[in-house]
Amino acid sequence: MTEAPDPEVVELATKIFDLARGGRTDELVAYVDAGVPANLTNDRGDSLVMLAAYHGHAGTVRALLERGADADRINDRGQTPLAGAAFKGETEVIKALLERGADPSAGTPSAVDTARMFGRAELLDLFGEH
């Protein structure tokens, strides 16, 4: 039997995930700089980078990666932030992730597979796939 999570901790975590989704970089990195893990994940395995990437916040993605977040952290569905950004067509986020070493072939489906599925040749070019 596990203890119920502290409601204050849940409230804080929800706020932090919302900051990532909303691209509120300065507020988010203040929490990370104060000790919140850069690789914090929610109950679906989505990291702060995944949430920022999926919602198109390249600056937030860069700031998290600069603070040690994993560019290839896979969520519970096998997806990476790069695949999420490819699905949404977020080119600036994709560039930010690639600059920090994200692997276009990681995850299921991978970013390469996602770009192929949706006919996004320009993304395949970014990934070096022709």
PDB file of C-alpha atoms in Angstrom:
ATOM      1  CA  MET A   1       0.000   0.000   0.000  1.00  0.00           C
ATOM      2  CA  THR A   2       1.412   3.365  -0.967  1.00  0.00           C
ATOM      3  CA  GLU A   3       0.793   6.656   0.736  1.00  0.00           C
ATOM      4  CA  ALA A   4      -1.277   9.281  -1.008  1.00  0.00           C
ATOM      5  CA  PRO A   5       0.932  12.017  -2.415  1.00  0.00           C
ATOM      6  CA  ASP A   6       1.163  15.242  -0.457  1.00  0.00           C
ATOM      7  CA  PRO A   7      -1.392  17.629  -2.012  1.00  0.00           C
ATOM      8  CA  GLU A   8       1.088  20.519  -1.825  1.00  0.00           C
ATOM      9  CA  VAL A   9       3.674  18.512  -3.759  1.00  0.00           C
ATOM     10  CA  VAL A  10       1.084  17.582  -6.374  1.00  0.00           C
ATOM     11  CA  GLU A  11       0.055  21.238  -6.683  1.00  0.00           C
ATOM     12  CA  LEU A  12       3.670  22.343  -7.138  1.00  0.00           C
ATOM     13  CA  ALA A  13       4.390  19.614  -9.694  1.00  0.00           C
ATOM     14  CA  THR A  14       1.245  20.558 -11.636  1.00  0.00           C
ATOM     15  CA  LYS A  15       2.388  24.178 -11.672  1.00  0.00           C
ATOM     16  CA  ILE A  16       5.846  23.196 -12.936  1.00  0.00           C
ATOM     17  CA  PHE A  17       4.412  21.038 -15.736  1.00  0.00           C
ATOM     18  CA  ASP A  18       2.081  23.904 -16.685  1.00  0.00           C
ATOM     19  CA  LEU A  19       5.067  26.273 -16.870  1.00  0.00           C
ATOM     20  CA  ALA A  20       6.755  23.886 -19.324  1.00  0.00           C
ATOM     21  CA  ARG A  21       3.571  23.549 -21.431  1.00  0.00           C
ATOM     22  CA  GLY A  22       3.139  27.309 -21.439  1.00  0.00           C
ATOM     23  CA  GLY A  23       6.736  28.134 -22.330  1.00  0.00           C
ATOM     24  CA  ARG A  24       7.186  30.229 -19.211  1.00  0.00           C
ATOM     25  CA  THR A  25      10.928  29.748 -19.308  1.00  0.00           C
ATOM     26  CA  ASP A  26      12.105  32.205 -16.659  1.00  0.00           C
ATOM     27  CA  GLU A  27       9.714  30.892 -14.022  1.00  0.00           C
ATOM     28  CA  LEU A  28      10.415  27.261 -14.918  1.00  0.00           C
ATOM     29  CA  VAL A  29      14.199  27.544 -14.829  1.00  0.00           C
ATOM     30  CA  ALA A  30      13.994  29.347 -11.497  1.00  0.00           C
ATOM     31  CA  TYR A  31      12.461  26.159 -10.082  1.00  0.00           C
ATOM     32  CA  VAL A  32      15.042  23.972 -11.829  1.00  0.00           C
ATOM     33  CA  ASP A  33      17.870  26.194 -10.626  1.00  0.00           C
ATOM     34  CA  ALA A  34      16.436  25.892  -7.092  1.00  0.00           C
ATOM     35  CA  GLY A  35      16.553  22.089  -7.240  1.00  0.00           C
ATOM     36  CA  VAL A  36      13.610  20.742  -9.215  1.00  0.00           C
ATOM     37  CA  PRO A  37      15.009  17.939 -11.396  1.00  0.00           C
ATOM     38  CA  ALA A  38      15.462  18.991 -15.035  1.00  0.00           C
ATOM     39  CA  ASN A  39      14.220  15.496 -15.977  1.00  0.00           C
ATOM     40  CA  LEU A  40      11.057  15.647 -13.857  1.00  0.00           C
ATOM     41  CA  THR A  41       8.306  13.548 -15.454  1.00  0.00           C
ATOM     42  CA  ASN A  42       4.558  13.412 -14.980  1.00  0.00           C
ATOM     43  CA  ASP A  43       2.380  10.345 -14.458  1.00  0.00           C
ATOM     44  CA  ARG A  44       2.584   9.544 -18.210  1.00  0.00           C
ATOM     45  CA  GLY A  45       6.349   9.783 -18.319  1.00  0.00           C
ATOM     46  CA  ASP A  46       6.305  13.123 -20.134  1.00  0.00           C
ATOM     47  CA  SER A  47       9.343  15.159 -19.162  1.00  0.00           C
ATOM     48  CA  LEU A  48       9.460  18.925 -18.904  1.00  0.00           C
ATOM     49  CA  VAL A  49      11.348  18.904 -22.230  1.00  0.00           C
ATOM     50  CA  MET A  50       8.635  16.763 -23.834  1.00  0.00           C
ATOM     51  CA  LEU A  51       5.906  19.147 -22.721  1.00  0.00           C
ATOM     52  CA  ALA A  52       7.813  22.238 -23.843  1.00  0.00           C
ATOM     53  CA  ALA A  53       8.768  20.608 -27.155  1.00  0.00           C
ATOM     54  CA  TYR A  54       5.260  19.401 -27.952  1.00  0.00           C
ATOM     55  CA  HIS A  55       3.864  22.861 -27.298  1.00  0.00           C
ATOM     56  CA  GLY A  56       6.474  24.596 -29.470  1.00  0.00           C
ATOM     57  CA  HIS A  57       8.628  26.393 -26.918  1.00  0.00           C
ATOM     58  CA  ALA A  58      12.170  26.226 -28.325  1.00  0.00           C
ATOM     59  CA  GLY A  59      13.581  28.659 -25.758  1.00  0.00           C
ATOM     60  CA  THR A  60      12.217  26.593 -22.895  1.00  0.00           C
ATOM     61  CA  VAL A  61      13.609  23.421 -24.458  1.00  0.00           C
ATOM     62  CA  ARG A  62      17.052  25.019 -24.801  1.00  0.00           C
ATOM     63  CA  ALA A  63      17.020  26.283 -21.213  1.00  0.00           C
ATOM     64  CA  LEU A  64      16.095  22.858 -19.847  1.00  0.00           C
ATOM     65  CA  LEU A  65      18.725  21.104 -21.963  1.00  0.00           C
ATOM     66  CA  GLU A  66      21.343  23.595 -20.750  1.00  0.00           C
ATOM     67  CA  ARG A  67      20.414  22.531 -17.224  1.00  0.00           C
ATOM     68  CA  GLY A  68      20.980  18.844 -17.886  1.00  0.00           C
ATOM     69  CA  ALA A  69      17.616  17.623 -19.163  1.00  0.00           C
ATOM     70  CA  ASP A  70      17.789  14.526 -21.377  1.00  0.00           C
ATOM     71  CA  ALA A  71      16.957  15.381 -25.002  1.00  0.00           C
ATOM     72  CA  ASP A  72      16.000  11.751 -25.704  1.00  0.00           C
ATOM     73  CA  ARG A  73      13.960  10.939 -22.601  1.00  0.00           C
ATOM     74  CA  ILE A  74      11.264   8.497 -23.724  1.00  0.00           C
ATOM     75  CA  ASN A  75       7.757   8.741 -22.241  1.00  0.00           C
ATOM     76  CA  ASP A  76       5.499   5.838 -21.292  1.00  0.00           C
ATOM     77  CA  ARG A  77       4.255   5.550 -24.907  1.00  0.00           C
ATOM     78  CA  GLY A  78       7.790   5.222 -26.280  1.00  0.00           C
ATOM     79  CA  GLN A  79       7.921   8.770 -27.685  1.00  0.00           C
ATOM     80  CA  THR A  80      10.793  11.240 -27.512  1.00  0.00           C
ATOM     81  CA  PRO A  81      10.573  15.038 -27.406  1.00  0.00           C
ATOM     82  CA  LEU A  82      11.991  15.097 -30.949  1.00  0.00           C
ATOM     83  CA  ALA A  83       9.201  12.835 -32.229  1.00  0.00           C
ATOM     84  CA  GLY A  84       6.622  15.029 -30.471  1.00  0.00           C
ATOM     85  CA  ALA A  85       8.084  18.138 -32.094  1.00  0.00           C
ATOM     86  CA  ALA A  86       8.157  16.386 -35.475  1.00  0.00           C
ATOM     87  CA  PHE A  87       4.499  15.414 -35.091  1.00  0.00           C
ATOM     88  CA  LYS A  88       3.608  19.037 -34.389  1.00  0.00           C
ATOM     89  CA  GLY A  89       5.972  20.400 -37.092  1.00  0.00           C
ATOM     90  CA  GLU A  90       7.869  22.537 -34.582  1.00  0.00           C
ATOM     91  CA  THR A  91      11.014  23.252 -36.613  1.00  0.00           C
ATOM     92  CA  GLU A  92      12.692  25.570 -34.083  1.00  0.00           C
ATOM     93  CA  VAL A  93      12.189  23.025 -31.311  1.00  0.00           C
ATOM     94  CA  ILE A  94      13.579  20.304 -33.567  1.00  0.00           C
ATOM     95  CA  LYS A  95      16.681  22.405 -34.231  1.00  0.00           C
ATOM     96  CA  ALA A  96      17.134  23.047 -30.501  1.00  0.00           C
ATOM     97  CA  LEU A  97      16.914  19.330 -29.726  1.00  0.00           C
ATOM     98  CA  LEU A  98      19.255  18.356 -32.568  1.00  0.00           C
ATOM     99  CA  GLU A  99      21.800  20.971 -31.425  1.00  0.00           C
ATOM    100  CA  ARG A 100      21.920  19.173 -28.072  1.00  0.00           C
ATOM    101  CA  GLY A 101      22.356  15.725 -29.579  1.00  0.00           C
ATOM    102  CA  ALA A 102      18.804  14.368 -29.801  1.00  0.00           C
ATOM    103  CA  ASP A 103      18.678  11.115 -31.768  1.00  0.00           C
ATOM    104  CA  PRO A 104      16.139  11.218 -34.646  1.00  0.00           C
ATOM    105  CA  SER A 105      15.947   7.411 -34.642  1.00  0.00           C
ATOM    106  CA  ALA A 106      15.168   7.025 -30.905  1.00  0.00           C
ATOM    107  CA  GLY A 107      11.716   6.041 -29.703  1.00  0.00           C
ATOM    108  CA  THR A 108       8.685   4.408 -31.244  1.00  0.00           C
ATOM    109  CA  PRO A 109       7.709   5.907 -33.536  1.00  0.00           C
ATOM    110  CA  SER A 110      10.957   7.784 -33.957  1.00  0.00           C
ATOM    111  CA  ALA A 111      11.130  11.368 -35.200  1.00  0.00           C
ATOM    112  CA  VAL A 112      12.251  10.005 -38.586  1.00  0.00           C
ATOM    113  CA  ASP A 113       9.260   7.630 -38.697  1.00  0.00           C
ATOM    114  CA  THR A 114       6.936  10.454 -37.677  1.00  0.00           C
ATOM    115  CA  ALA A 115       8.258  12.772 -40.393  1.00  0.00           C
ATOM    116  CA  ARG A 116       7.841  10.014 -42.971  1.00  0.00           C
ATOM    117  CA  MET A 117       4.290   9.210 -41.805  1.00  0.00           C
ATOM    118  CA  PHE A 118       3.231  12.812 -42.271  1.00  0.00           C
ATOM    119  CA  GLY A 119       5.223  13.465 -45.458  1.00  0.00           C
ATOM    120  CA  ARG A 120       7.426  16.131 -43.891  1.00  0.00           C
ATOM    121  CA  ALA A 121      10.442  15.951 -46.197  1.00  0.00           C
ATOM    122  CA  GLU A 122      11.844  19.191 -44.760  1.00  0.00           C
ATOM    123  CA  LEU A 123      12.153  17.483 -41.384  1.00  0.00           C
ATOM    124  CA  LEU A 124      13.831  14.468 -42.913  1.00  0.00           C
ATOM    125  CA  ASP A 125      16.362  16.888 -44.377  1.00  0.00           C
ATOM    126  CA  LEU A 126      16.982  18.267 -40.873  1.00  0.00           C
ATOM    127  CA  PHE A 127      17.463  14.713 -39.612  1.00  0.00           C
ATOM    128  CA  GLY A 128      19.892  13.941 -42.425  1.00  0.00           C
ATOM    129  CA  GLU A 129      17.525  11.393 -43.967  1.00  0.00           C
ATOM    130  CA  HIS A 130      16.971  11.620 -47.709  1.00  0.00           C
TER     131      HIS A 130
END
